[in-house]
Amino acid sequence: MKISVVIAEDQSMVLGALAALLEIEHDIRVVGQALNGKEALQLTLQHKPDLLLTDIEMPEMSGLEVAAELKRQGSPTRVIILTTFARSGYLRRALDAGASGYLLKDSPAATLADAIRRVHSGRRVIDPELATEAWTEADPLSDRERQVLRHAAEGATSIEIAATLHLSEGTVRNYLSEAISKLGASNRVEAARIARMKGWL
Amino acid sequence: MKISVVIAEDQSMVLGALAALLEIEHDIRVVGQALNGKEALQLTLQHKPDLLLTDIEMPEMSGLEVAAELKRQGSPTRVIILTTFARSGYLRRALDAGASGYLLKDSPAATLADAIRRVHSGRRVIDPELATEAWTEADPLSDRERQVLRHAAEGATSIEIAATLHLSEGTVRNYLSEAISKLGASNRVEAARIARMKGWL
DNA sequence: TTTTGCGAATGACAATTGTCATGCGGCGAT
DNA sequence: ATCGCCGCATGACAATTGTCATTCGCAAAA
């Protein structure tokens, strides 16, 4: 009895390559390939695979959003996140969304099939690089701070951000100042870099 | 007679998957797999494959630097860049470095083997998405402007950048001002974003 | 009723950013 | 020799950023 898997990955080349990698395994069958989050959700609900292997950053819906929606709908399909992001914010969010596995693209290819088998048998699999507690550092930013910092990270001035978010310029500056302080940065650019690095943005 | 290929890609999972994808092809043989640029150069000089398939962003040396070094040493190995970066600056740099192919990870998996065969038979292969002239827009930044902008993009203040590069603060501000103007941005953050987006940073 | 906490706003001030004009020294071409 | 170009520097000034103190309105809790 083969483990049925749907794969979601927006880079088509990588998607095809991952499918090729798994088709080599005698006990794994790829039943669907999705290029974006919405397609991933559809294929999963349609095929009801044992497992969904998904990237995070994809068009339409992120892999985390798909996992959360499957959880909300009580789907029995288990979710493994396969991502570039070795960042605490993403791991925390993935676990909250009901993911049973979190693997890095930096891991050896040989570990993928094994991870799939383990998650299929009911286990939880976290990439060793992320397994330590230090990687689950709490995100200190409030939603408003995050929102404001996102715009600042693109180069928007405080006035522009204020107009976009229907706030006063002073309030925007206050939120930025608070975010900068919480992240131990010395300006908005550095704050954005730190938050991005930790998966909080 | 199989086409021999070395693959270079710093994400181990993707590397293994690409190798699996190519090993399916009856006329292609993967003779080496490298996790960084230096290893890619070593394996290529050692195995003298028909082709090197390489990513751009890798530790030790970038794929572009490897291509340039192979060109400098007169190596007959042809280079295909396989990358996320659909940006004019990178395409131009890749061609300058002697690459015979430039493919996007967004391309369908089925196109990879075909591209390898075409490059092997002496053709040049550019991903259709990049084939139009608009994508070879010239980089307007001087080396100094780029250098200064890189530091600014990390959050460094003008004074910090000046100390790092042994310039005066005013000179740093002049270079940034010039870069901002050339890129049509309104501040350093936006300038950095634009330059990064176009592959100029 | 009063008290507390929260999100948002205002205002003052110092520091930093971005623009622009100008000048200097070095180098290569004429 | 002069001229033009380039990289770098200085200085002035306005705009923006970041910090901090304070206040307001609203809702929930006591």
CSV table of C-alpha atoms (C1' of nucleotides) in Angstrom, one decimal:
chain,number,residue,atom,x,y,z
A,1,MET,CA,0.0,0.0,0.0
A,2,LYS,CA,1.7,3.1,-1.2
A,3,ILE,CA,1.8,6.4,0.7
A,4,SER,CA,-0.1,8.9,-1.5
A,5,VAL,CA,1.4,12.4,-1.7
A,6,VAL,CA,0.4,15.7,-3.2
A,7,ILE,CA,3.3,18.2,-3.7
A,8,ALA,CA,2.9,21.9,-3.8
A,9,GLU,CA,5.8,24.2,-5.0
A,10,ASP,CA,5.6,27.3,-7.1
A,11,GLN,CA,8.9,26.7,-8.9
A,12,SER,CA,7.9,24.3,-11.6
A,13,MET,CA,11.3,22.9,-12.1
A,14,VAL,CA,11.8,22.1,-8.5
A,15,LEU,CA,8.2,20.7,-8.3
A,16,GLY,CA,9.0,18.3,-11.2
A,17,ALA,CA,12.3,17.4,-9.7
A,18,LEU,CA,10.8,16.6,-6.2
A,19,ALA,CA,8.2,14.4,-7.9
A,20,ALA,CA,10.9,12.6,-9.8
A,21,LEU,CA,12.8,12.1,-6.5
A,22,LEU,CA,9.8,10.6,-4.7
A,23,GLU,CA,8.7,8.4,-7.6
A,24,ILE,CA,11.9,6.5,-7.2
A,25,GLU,CA,10.6,5.3,-3.8
A,26,HIS,CA,8.8,2.0,-4.1
A,27,ASP,CA,6.3,2.9,-1.3
A,28,ILE,CA,5.4,6.5,-2.3
A,29,ARG,CA,3.1,7.6,-5.0
A,30,VAL,CA,2.7,11.2,-6.2
A,31,VAL,CA,-1.0,11.7,-6.9
A,32,GLY,CA,-0.9,15.5,-7.5
A,33,GLN,CA,1.4,18.4,-8.2
A,34,ALA,CA,0.3,22.0,-7.4
A,35,LEU,CA,2.0,25.2,-8.5
A,36,ASN,CA,0.2,27.4,-6.0
A,37,GLY,CA,-1.6,27.3,-2.6
A,38,LYS,CA,-5.1,27.3,-3.9
A,39,GLU,CA,-4.4,24.4,-6.3
A,40,ALA,CA,-2.7,22.5,-3.4
A,41,LEU,CA,-5.9,22.9,-1.3
A,42,GLN,CA,-8.1,21.7,-4.2
A,43,LEU,CA,-6.0,18.7,-5.1
A,44,THR,CA,-5.7,17.7,-1.4
A,45,LEU,CA,-9.5,17.9,-0.8
A,46,GLN,CA,-10.1,16.1,-4.1
A,47,HIS,CA,-7.5,13.2,-3.8
A,48,LYS,CA,-7.5,13.0,-0.1
A,49,PRO,CA,-3.8,11.9,-0.1
A,50,ASP,CA,-2.1,10.5,3.0
A,51,LEU,CA,0.2,13.5,2.9
A,52,LEU,CA,0.7,17.0,1.5
A,53,LEU,CA,4.3,18.1,1.0
A,54,THR,CA,4.3,21.9,0.6
A,55,ASP,CA,6.5,25.0,0.3
A,56,ILE,CA,5.5,28.1,2.2
A,57,GLU,CA,5.8,31.0,-0.2
A,58,MET,CA,3.4,30.4,-3.1
A,59,PRO,CA,0.9,32.5,-5.0
A,60,GLU,CA,-2.8,32.4,-4.1
A,61,MET,CA,-2.3,31.0,-0.6
A,62,SER,CA,0.8,30.2,1.4
A,63,GLY,CA,1.6,26.7,2.4
A,64,LEU,CA,0.8,27.7,6.0
A,65,GLU,CA,-2.6,29.0,5.0
A,66,VAL,CA,-3.3,25.7,3.2
A,67,ALA,CA,-2.3,23.7,6.3
A,68,ALA,CA,-4.5,25.9,8.5
A,69,GLU,CA,-7.5,25.5,6.2
A,70,LEU,CA,-7.1,21.7,6.1
A,71,LYS,CA,-7.0,21.7,9.9
A,72,ARG,CA,-10.1,23.9,10.0
A,73,GLN,CA,-11.9,21.5,7.7
A,74,GLY,CA,-10.8,18.4,9.8
A,75,SER,CA,-8.9,16.9,6.8
A,76,PRO,CA,-7.0,13.7,7.8
A,77,THR,CA,-4.2,14.6,5.3
A,78,ARG,CA,-0.9,15.2,7.1
A,79,VAL,CA,1.1,18.2,6.1
A,80,ILE,CA,4.9,18.5,5.8
A,81,ILE,CA,6.4,21.9,5.1
A,82,LEU,CA,9.5,21.9,2.9
A,83,THR,CA,11.0,25.3,2.9
A,84,THR,CA,14.1,27.5,2.7
A,85,PHE,CA,13.1,29.3,5.9
A,86,ALA,CA,15.1,28.1,8.9
A,87,ARG,CA,13.4,30.8,11.0
A,88,SER,CA,11.7,30.5,14.3
A,89,GLY,CA,8.7,32.5,13.3
A,90,TYR,CA,7.9,30.2,10.4
A,91,LEU,CA,8.3,27.0,12.5
A,92,ARG,CA,6.0,28.3,15.2
A,93,ARG,CA,3.4,29.3,12.6
A,94,ALA,CA,3.6,26.0,10.9
A,95,LEU,CA,3.1,24.0,14.1
A,96,ASP,CA,0.2,26.3,15.0
A,97,ALA,CA,-1.3,25.6,11.6
A,98,GLY,CA,-1.3,21.9,12.3
A,99,ALA,CA,1.8,20.8,10.3
A,100,SER,CA,3.2,17.4,11.2
A,101,GLY,CA,6.6,18.0,9.6
A,102,TYR,CA,9.0,20.9,8.9
A,103,LEU,CA,11.9,20.2,6.6
A,104,LEU,CA,14.5,22.5,5.1
A,105,LYS,CA,15.6,22.5,1.5
A,106,ASP,CA,19.1,22.4,2.9
A,107,SER,CA,18.5,18.8,4.2
A,108,PRO,CA,19.9,15.9,2.2
A,109,ALA,CA,17.5,14.6,-0.5
A,110,ALA,CA,17.8,11.1,1.1
A,111,THR,CA,16.0,12.4,4.2
A,112,LEU,CA,12.7,13.3,2.4
A,113,ALA,CA,11.3,9.8,1.8
A,114,ASP,CA,12.2,8.8,5.4
A,115,ALA,CA,10.4,11.9,6.8
A,116,ILE,CA,7.3,11.1,4.7
A,117,ARG,CA,7.2,7.6,6.1
A,118,ARG,CA,7.6,8.8,9.7
A,119,VAL,CA,4.9,11.4,9.4
A,120,HIS,CA,2.7,8.8,7.7
A,121,SER,CA,3.1,6.6,10.7
A,122,GLY,CA,1.9,9.3,13.1
A,123,ARG,CA,5.2,10.9,14.1
A,124,ARG,CA,6.1,14.5,14.0
A,125,VAL,CA,9.3,15.4,12.1
A,126,ILE,CA,11.2,18.7,12.7
A,127,ASP,CA,14.4,19.3,10.9
A,128,PRO,CA,17.3,18.8,13.4
A,129,GLU,CA,18.6,22.2,12.6
A,130,LEU,CA,15.4,23.6,14.1
A,131,ALA,CA,14.8,21.2,16.9
A,132,THR,CA,16.3,23.3,19.6
A,133,GLU,CA,14.2,25.6,21.7
A,134,ALA,CA,16.1,28.7,20.6
A,135,TRP,CA,14.4,28.5,17.3
A,136,THR,CA,11.0,29.1,18.7
A,137,GLU,CA,11.7,32.6,19.9
A,138,ALA,CA,8.5,34.6,20.4
A,139,ASP,CA,7.6,37.3,17.9
A,140,PRO,CA,7.6,40.5,19.8
A,141,LEU,CA,5.8,42.6,17.2
A,142,SER,CA,2.1,43.6,17.4
A,143,ASP,CA,0.1,43.3,14.3
A,144,ARG,CA,0.1,47.0,13.8
A,145,GLU,CA,3.8,47.2,14.2
A,146,ARG,CA,4.3,44.4,11.7
A,147,GLN,CA,2.0,46.1,9.3
A,148,VAL,CA,3.8,49.4,9.5
A,149,LEU,CA,7.2,47.8,9.3
A,150,ARG,CA,6.2,45.9,6.2
A,151,HIS,CA,5.5,49.1,4.3
A,152,ALA,CA,8.6,50.8,5.7
A,153,ALA,CA,10.7,47.9,4.4
A,154,GLU,CA,9.6,48.7,0.8
A,155,GLY,CA,10.7,52.2,1.1
A,156,ALA,CA,7.5,54.0,2.0
A,157,THR,CA,7.8,57.2,4.0
A,158,SER,CA,6.0,57.6,7.2
A,159,ILE,CA,3.5,60.0,5.5
A,160,GLU,CA,2.8,57.4,2.8
A,161,ILE,CA,2.3,54.6,5.3
A,162,ALA,CA,0.0,56.8,7.3
A,163,ALA,CA,-2.1,57.5,4.3
A,164,THR,CA,-2.2,53.9,3.3
A,165,LEU,CA,-3.2,52.7,6.8
A,166,HIS,CA,-5.4,55.6,7.7
A,167,LEU,CA,-3.3,56.7,10.6
A,168,SER,CA,-1.6,59.9,11.5
A,169,GLU,CA,2.1,60.3,10.6
A,170,GLY,CA,3.0,60.6,14.2
A,171,THR,CA,1.3,57.3,15.0
A,172,VAL,CA,3.3,55.6,12.3
A,173,ARG,CA,6.5,57.0,13.7
A,174,ASN,CA,5.5,55.7,17.1
A,175,TYR,CA,4.8,52.2,15.9
A,176,LEU,CA,8.1,52.1,14.0
A,177,SER,CA,10.0,53.4,16.9
A,178,GLU,CA,8.5,50.7,19.1
A,179,ALA,CA,9.3,48.0,16.5
A,180,ILE,CA,12.9,49.3,16.2
A,181,SER,CA,13.2,49.1,19.9
A,182,LYS,CA,11.7,45.7,20.3
A,183,LEU,CA,14.1,44.3,17.7
A,184,GLY,CA,17.1,46.0,19.1
A,185,ALA,CA,17.7,47.7,15.8
A,186,SER,CA,19.0,51.3,15.2
A,187,ASN,CA,16.7,52.2,12.3
A,188,ARG,CA,13.8,51.0,10.3
A,189,VAL,CA,15.9,49.3,7.6
A,190,GLU,CA,17.8,47.2,10.2
A,191,ALA,CA,14.5,46.4,12.0
A,192,ALA,CA,13.0,45.1,8.8
A,193,ARG,CA,16.0,43.0,8.1
A,194,ILE,CA,16.0,41.4,11.5
A,195,ALA,CA,12.2,40.8,11.4
A,196,ARG,CA,12.5,39.3,7.9
A,197,MET,CA,15.4,37.1,9.0
A,198,LYS,CA,13.4,35.7,11.9
A,199,GLY,CA,10.3,35.1,9.9
A,200,TRP,CA,8.3,37.7,11.7
A,201,LEU,CA,7.6,39.8,8.6
B,1,MET,CA,27.2,8.4,-25.6
B,2,LYS,CA,25.6,10.2,-22.6
B,3,ILE,CA,25.9,13.9,-21.9
B,4,SER,CA,27.9,14.2,-18.7
B,5,VAL,CA,26.6,16.8,-16.2
B,6,VAL,CA,27.8,18.3,-12.9
B,7,ILE,CA,25.0,19.9,-10.9
B,8,ALA,CA,25.7,22.8,-8.4
B,9,GLU,CA,22.9,23.9,-6.0
B,10,ASP,CA,23.3,24.8,-2.3
B,11,GLN,CA,19.9,23.4,-1.2
B,12,SER,CA,20.7,19.8,-0.8
B,13,MET,CA,17.2,18.6,-1.2
B,14,VAL,CA,16.8,20.5,-4.5
B,15,LEU,CA,20.2,19.2,-5.6
B,16,GLY,CA,19.2,15.6,-5.1
B,17,ALA,CA,15.9,16.1,-6.7
B,18,LEU,CA,17.4,17.7,-9.8
B,19,ALA,CA,19.9,14.8,-10.0
B,20,ALA,CA,16.9,12.3,-9.8
B,21,LEU,CA,15.1,14.3,-12.5
B,22,LEU,CA,18.1,14.1,-14.9
B,23,GLU,CA,19.0,10.4,-14.1
B,24,ILE,CA,15.6,9.5,-15.6
B,25,GLU,CA,16.9,10.7,-19.0
B,26,HIS,CA,18.5,7.9,-21.1
B,27,ASP,CA,21.1,10.2,-22.6
B,28,ILE,CA,22.2,12.2,-19.6
B,29,ARG,CA,24.5,11.1,-16.8
B,30,VAL,CA,25.1,13.1,-13.6
B,31,VAL,CA,28.8,12.8,-12.8
B,32,GLY,CA,29.0,15.2,-9.8
B,33,GLN,CA,26.9,17.1,-7.3
B,34,ALA,CA,28.2,20.2,-5.6
B,35,LEU,CA,26.8,22.1,-2.7
B,36,ASN,CA,28.8,25.3,-3.2
B,37,GLY,CA,30.6,27.2,-5.9
B,38,LYS,CA,34.1,26.2,-5.0
B,39,GLU,CA,33.1,22.5,-5.0
B,40,ALA,CA,31.4,23.1,-8.4
B,41,LEU,CA,34.6,24.5,-9.8
B,42,GLN,CA,36.7,21.6,-8.5
B,43,LEU,CA,34.3,18.9,-9.7
B,44,THR,CA,34.1,20.5,-13.1
B,45,LEU,CA,37.9,20.7,-13.5
B,46,GLN,CA,38.2,17.2,-12.3
B,47,HIS,CA,35.5,15.5,-14.3
B,48,LYS,CA,35.5,17.7,-17.3
B,49,PRO,CA,31.8,17.2,-17.9
B,50,ASP,CA,30.1,18.3,-21.1
B,51,LEU,CA,28.0,20.6,-19.0
B,52,LEU,CA,27.7,22.3,-15.7
B,53,LEU,CA,24.2,23.1,-14.4
B,54,THR,CA,24.5,25.7,-11.6
B,55,ASP,CA,22.5,28.0,-9.4
B,56,ILE,CA,23.7,31.5,-8.8
B,57,GLU,CA,23.5,32.1,-5.1
B,58,MET,CA,25.8,29.6,-3.4
B,59,PRO,CA,28.4,29.8,-0.6
B,60,GLU,CA,32.1,30.1,-1.4
B,61,MET,CA,31.6,31.3,-5.0
B,62,SER,CA,28.5,32.2,-6.9
B,63,GLY,CA,27.5,30.3,-10.0
B,64,LEU,CA,28.5,33.4,-12.1
B,65,GLU,CA,31.9,33.4,-10.6
B,66,VAL,CA,32.4,29.8,-11.4
B,67,ALA,CA,31.3,30.3,-15.0
B,68,ALA,CA,33.7,33.3,-15.3
B,69,GLU,CA,36.6,31.2,-13.9
B,70,LEU,CA,35.9,28.3,-16.2
B,71,LYS,CA,35.9,30.8,-19.1
B,72,ARG,CA,39.2,32.3,-17.9
B,73,GLN,CA,40.8,28.8,-17.8
B,74,GLY,CA,39.5,28.0,-21.3
B,75,SER,CA,37.5,25.0,-20.0
B,76,PRO,CA,35.3,23.4,-22.7
B,77,THR,CA,32.5,22.6,-20.2
B,78,ARG,CA,29.4,24.5,-21.1
B,79,VAL,CA,27.5,26.3,-18.4
B,80,ILE,CA,23.8,26.5,-17.8
B,81,ILE,CA,22.5,28.8,-15.1
B,82,LEU,CA,19.4,27.5,-13.3
B,83,THR,CA,18.0,30.2,-11.0
B,84,THR,CA,15.1,32.0,-9.4
B,85,PHE,CA,16.3,35.3,-10.7
B,86,ALA,CA,14.3,36.5,-13.7
B,87,ARG,CA,16.2,39.8,-13.6
B,88,SER,CA,18.1,41.6,-16.3
B,89,GLY,CA,21.2,42.2,-14.3
B,90,TYR,CA,21.8,38.6,-13.7
B,91,LEU,CA,21.1,37.5,-17.3
B,92,ARG,CA,23.6,40.1,-18.5
B,93,ARG,CA,26.2,39.0,-16.0
B,94,ALA,CA,25.7,35.4,-16.8
B,95,LEU,CA,26.2,36.0,-20.6
B,96,ASP,CA,29.3,38.1,-19.9
B,97,ALA,CA,30.6,35.2,-17.8
B,98,GLY,CA,30.3,32.9,-20.7
B,99,ALA,CA,27.2,31.0,-19.8
B,100,SER,CA,25.5,29.1,-22.7
B,101,GLY,CA,22.2,28.8,-21.0
B,102,TYR,CA,20.0,30.6,-18.5
B,103,LEU,CA,16.9,28.8,-17.2
B,104,LEU,CA,14.4,29.8,-14.5
B,105,LYS,CA,13.3,27.5,-11.7
B,106,ASP,CA,9.8,28.6,-12.8
B,107,SER,CA,10.2,26.7,-16.0
B,108,PRO,CA,8.5,23.3,-16.4
B,109,ALA,CA,10.7,20.4,-15.3
B,110,ALA,CA,10.3,18.8,-18.8
B,111,THR,CA,12.3,21.6,-20.4
B,112,LEU,CA,15.5,20.9,-18.5
B,113,ALA,CA,16.7,17.9,-20.3
B,114,ASP,CA,15.8,19.5,-23.7
B,115,ALA,CA,17.8,22.6,-22.7
B,116,ILE,CA,20.8,20.4,-21.8
B,117,ARG,CA,20.7,18.7,-25.2
B,118,ARG,CA,20.5,21.9,-27.0
B,119,VAL,CA,23.3,23.6,-25.2
B,120,HIS,CA,25.3,20.4,-25.7
B,121,SER,CA,24.8,20.6,-29.4
B,122,GLY,CA,26.3,24.1,-29.4
B,123,ARG,CA,23.2,26.2,-29.1
B,124,ARG,CA,22.5,29.0,-26.6
B,125,VAL,CA,19.3,28.7,-24.5
B,126,ILE,CA,17.7,31.6,-22.8
B,127,ASP,CA,14.4,31.1,-20.9
B,128,PRO,CA,11.6,32.5,-23.1
B,129,GLU,CA,10.5,34.8,-20.3
B,130,LEU,CA,13.9,36.5,-20.5
B,131,ALA,CA,14.4,36.5,-24.2
B,132,THR,CA,13.1,40.0,-24.9
B,133,GLU,CA,15.4,42.9,-25.0
B,134,ALA,CA,13.7,44.7,-22.1
B,135,TRP,CA,15.3,42.2,-19.8
B,136,THR,CA,18.8,43.3,-20.6
B,137,GLU,CA,18.4,46.8,-19.2
B,138,ALA,CA,21.8,48.2,-18.4
B,139,ASP,CA,22.9,48.6,-14.8
B,140,PRO,CA,23.3,52.3,-14.2
B,141,LEU,CA,25.1,52.0,-10.9
B,142,SER,CA,28.8,52.6,-10.6
B,143,ASP,CA,30.8,50.2,-8.5
B,144,ARG,CA,31.1,52.7,-5.6
B,145,GLU,CA,27.4,53.5,-5.7
B,146,ARG,CA,26.6,49.8,-5.5
B,147,GLN,CA,29.0,49.2,-2.7
B,148,VAL,CA,27.5,52.0,-0.7
B,149,LEU,CA,23.9,51.0,-1.5
B,150,ARG,CA,24.6,47.4,-0.3
B,151,HIS,CA,25.6,48.6,3.1
B,152,ALA,CA,22.6,51.0,3.3
B,153,ALA,CA,20.3,48.1,2.4
B,154,GLU,CA,21.4,46.4,5.6
B,155,GLY,CA,20.5,49.3,7.8
B,156,ALA,CA,24.0,50.9,8.1
B,157,THR,CA,23.9,54.7,8.7
B,158,SER,CA,25.9,57.0,6.4
B,159,ILE,CA,28.5,57.4,9.1
B,160,GLU,CA,28.9,53.7,9.6
B,161,ILE,CA,29.3,53.1,5.8
B,162,ALA,CA,31.8,55.9,5.6
B,163,ALA,CA,33.9,54.3,8.4
B,164,THR,CA,33.7,50.9,6.7
B,165,LEU,CA,34.7,52.1,3.3
B,166,HIS,CA,37.2,54.8,4.4
B,167,LEU,CA,35.2,57.7,2.9
B,168,SER,CA,33.8,60.8,4.4
B,169,GLU,CA,30.2,60.8,5.4
B,170,GLY,CA,29.4,63.5,2.9
B,171,THR,CA,30.8,61.4,0.1
B,172,VAL,CA,28.6,58.4,1.2
B,173,ARG,CA,25.6,60.7,1.1
B,174,ASN,CA,26.5,61.9,-2.4
B,175,TYR,CA,26.9,58.4,-3.7
B,176,LEU,CA,23.5,57.3,-2.2
B,177,SER,CA,21.9,60.4,-3.5
B,178,GLU,CA,23.2,59.6,-7.0
B,179,ALA,CA,22.1,56.0,-6.8
B,180,ILE,CA,18.6,57.0,-5.6
B,181,SER,CA,18.4,59.4,-8.5
B,182,LYS,CA,19.6,56.9,-11.1
B,183,LEU,CA,17.0,54.3,-9.9
B,184,GLY,CA,14.2,56.8,-9.8
B,185,ALA,CA,13.6,56.0,-6.1
B,186,SER,CA,12.7,58.4,-3.3
B,187,ASN,CA,15.0,57.1,-0.6
B,188,ARG,CA,17.7,54.6,0.1
B,189,VAL,CA,15.3,51.8,1.1
B,190,GLU,CA,13.4,52.0,-2.2
B,191,ALA,CA,16.6,52.3,-4.2
B,192,ALA,CA,17.9,49.1,-2.6
B,193,ARG,CA,14.7,47.3,-3.3
B,194,ILE,CA,14.7,48.4,-7.0
B,195,ALA,CA,18.4,47.5,-7.5
B,196,ARG,CA,17.9,44.1,-5.8
B,197,MET,CA,14.8,43.4,-7.9
B,198,LYS,CA,16.8,44.1,-11.1
B,199,GLY,CA,19.8,42.0,-10.1
B,200,TRP,CA,22.1,45.0,-9.7
B,201,LEU,CA,22.8,44.6,-6.0
C,1,DT,C1',-19.7,54.8,39.5
C,2,DT,C1',-14.3,54.7,39.0
C,3,DT,C1',-10.1,52.5,37.4
C,4,DT,C1',-7.3,50.4,34.1
C,5,DG,C1',-5.5,49.2,29.6
C,6,DC,C1',-5.2,49.9,24.8
C,7,DG,C1',-4.9,52.1,20.3
C,8,DA,C1',-4.2,56.4,18.4
C,9,DA,C1',-2.8,61.2,18.2
C,10,DT,C1',-0.1,65.6,19.2
C,11,DG,C1',4.0,68.1,20.0
C,12,DA,C1',8.9,69.1,20.8
C,13,DC,C1',13.4,68.2,19.7
C,14,DA,C1',17.8,66.1,18.1
C,15,DA,C1',19.7,63.2,14.7
C,16,DT,C1',19.9,61.6,10.1
C,17,DT,C1',18.9,61.8,5.3
C,18,DG,C1',18.9,63.7,0.7
C,19,DT,C1',19.9,67.5,-2.5
C,20,DC,C1',22.8,70.7,-4.6
C,21,DA,C1',26.7,73.7,-5.5
C,22,DT,C1',31.4,73.9,-5.4
C,23,DG,C1',36.3,72.8,-5.2
C,24,DC,C1',40.6,69.8,-5.2
C,25,DG,C1',43.9,66.4,-6.9
C,26,DG,C1',45.2,63.0,-10.1
C,27,DC,C1',45.3,61.2,-14.6
C,28,DG,C1',45.1,60.7,-19.6
C,29,DA,C1',44.6,63.0,-24.0
C,30,DT,C1',45.7,66.8,-26.9
D,1,DA,C1',51.7,73.2,-21.2
D,2,DT,C1',46.1,73.0,-21.0
D,3,DC,C1',41.7,70.7,-20.8
D,4,DG,C1',38.3,67.4,-19.5
D,5,DC,C1',36.9,63.7,-16.7
D,6,DC,C1',36.6,61.2,-12.4
D,7,DG,C1',36.5,60.2,-7.5
D,8,DC,C1',36.2,62.4,-3.4
D,9,DA,C1',35.3,66.0,-0.1
D,10,DT,C1',33.0,70.2,2.1
D,11,DG,C1',29.2,73.0,3.3
D,12,DA,C1',24.5,74.7,3.5
D,13,DC,C1',19.8,73.7,3.9
D,14,DA,C1',15.3,71.4,4.0
D,15,DA,C1',12.9,67.2,4.8
D,16,DT,C1',12.5,63.0,7.2
D,17,DT,C1',13.3,59.9,11.0
D,18,DG,C1',13.3,58.4,15.7
D,19,DT,C1',12.5,59.3,20.7
D,20,DC,C1',9.8,60.6,24.4
D,21,DA,C1',6.2,62.7,27.1
D,22,DT,C1',1.5,63.4,27.3
D,23,DT,C1',-3.4,63.3,26.3
D,24,DC,C1',-7.8,61.5,24.5
D,25,DG,C1',-11.6,58.2,23.7
D,26,DC,C1',-13.4,53.8,24.3
D,27,DA,C1',-14.3,49.4,26.4
D,28,DA,C1',-13.9,46.1,30.1
D,29,DA,C1',-13.3,45.1,34.9
D,30,DA,C1',-13.9,46.2,39.6
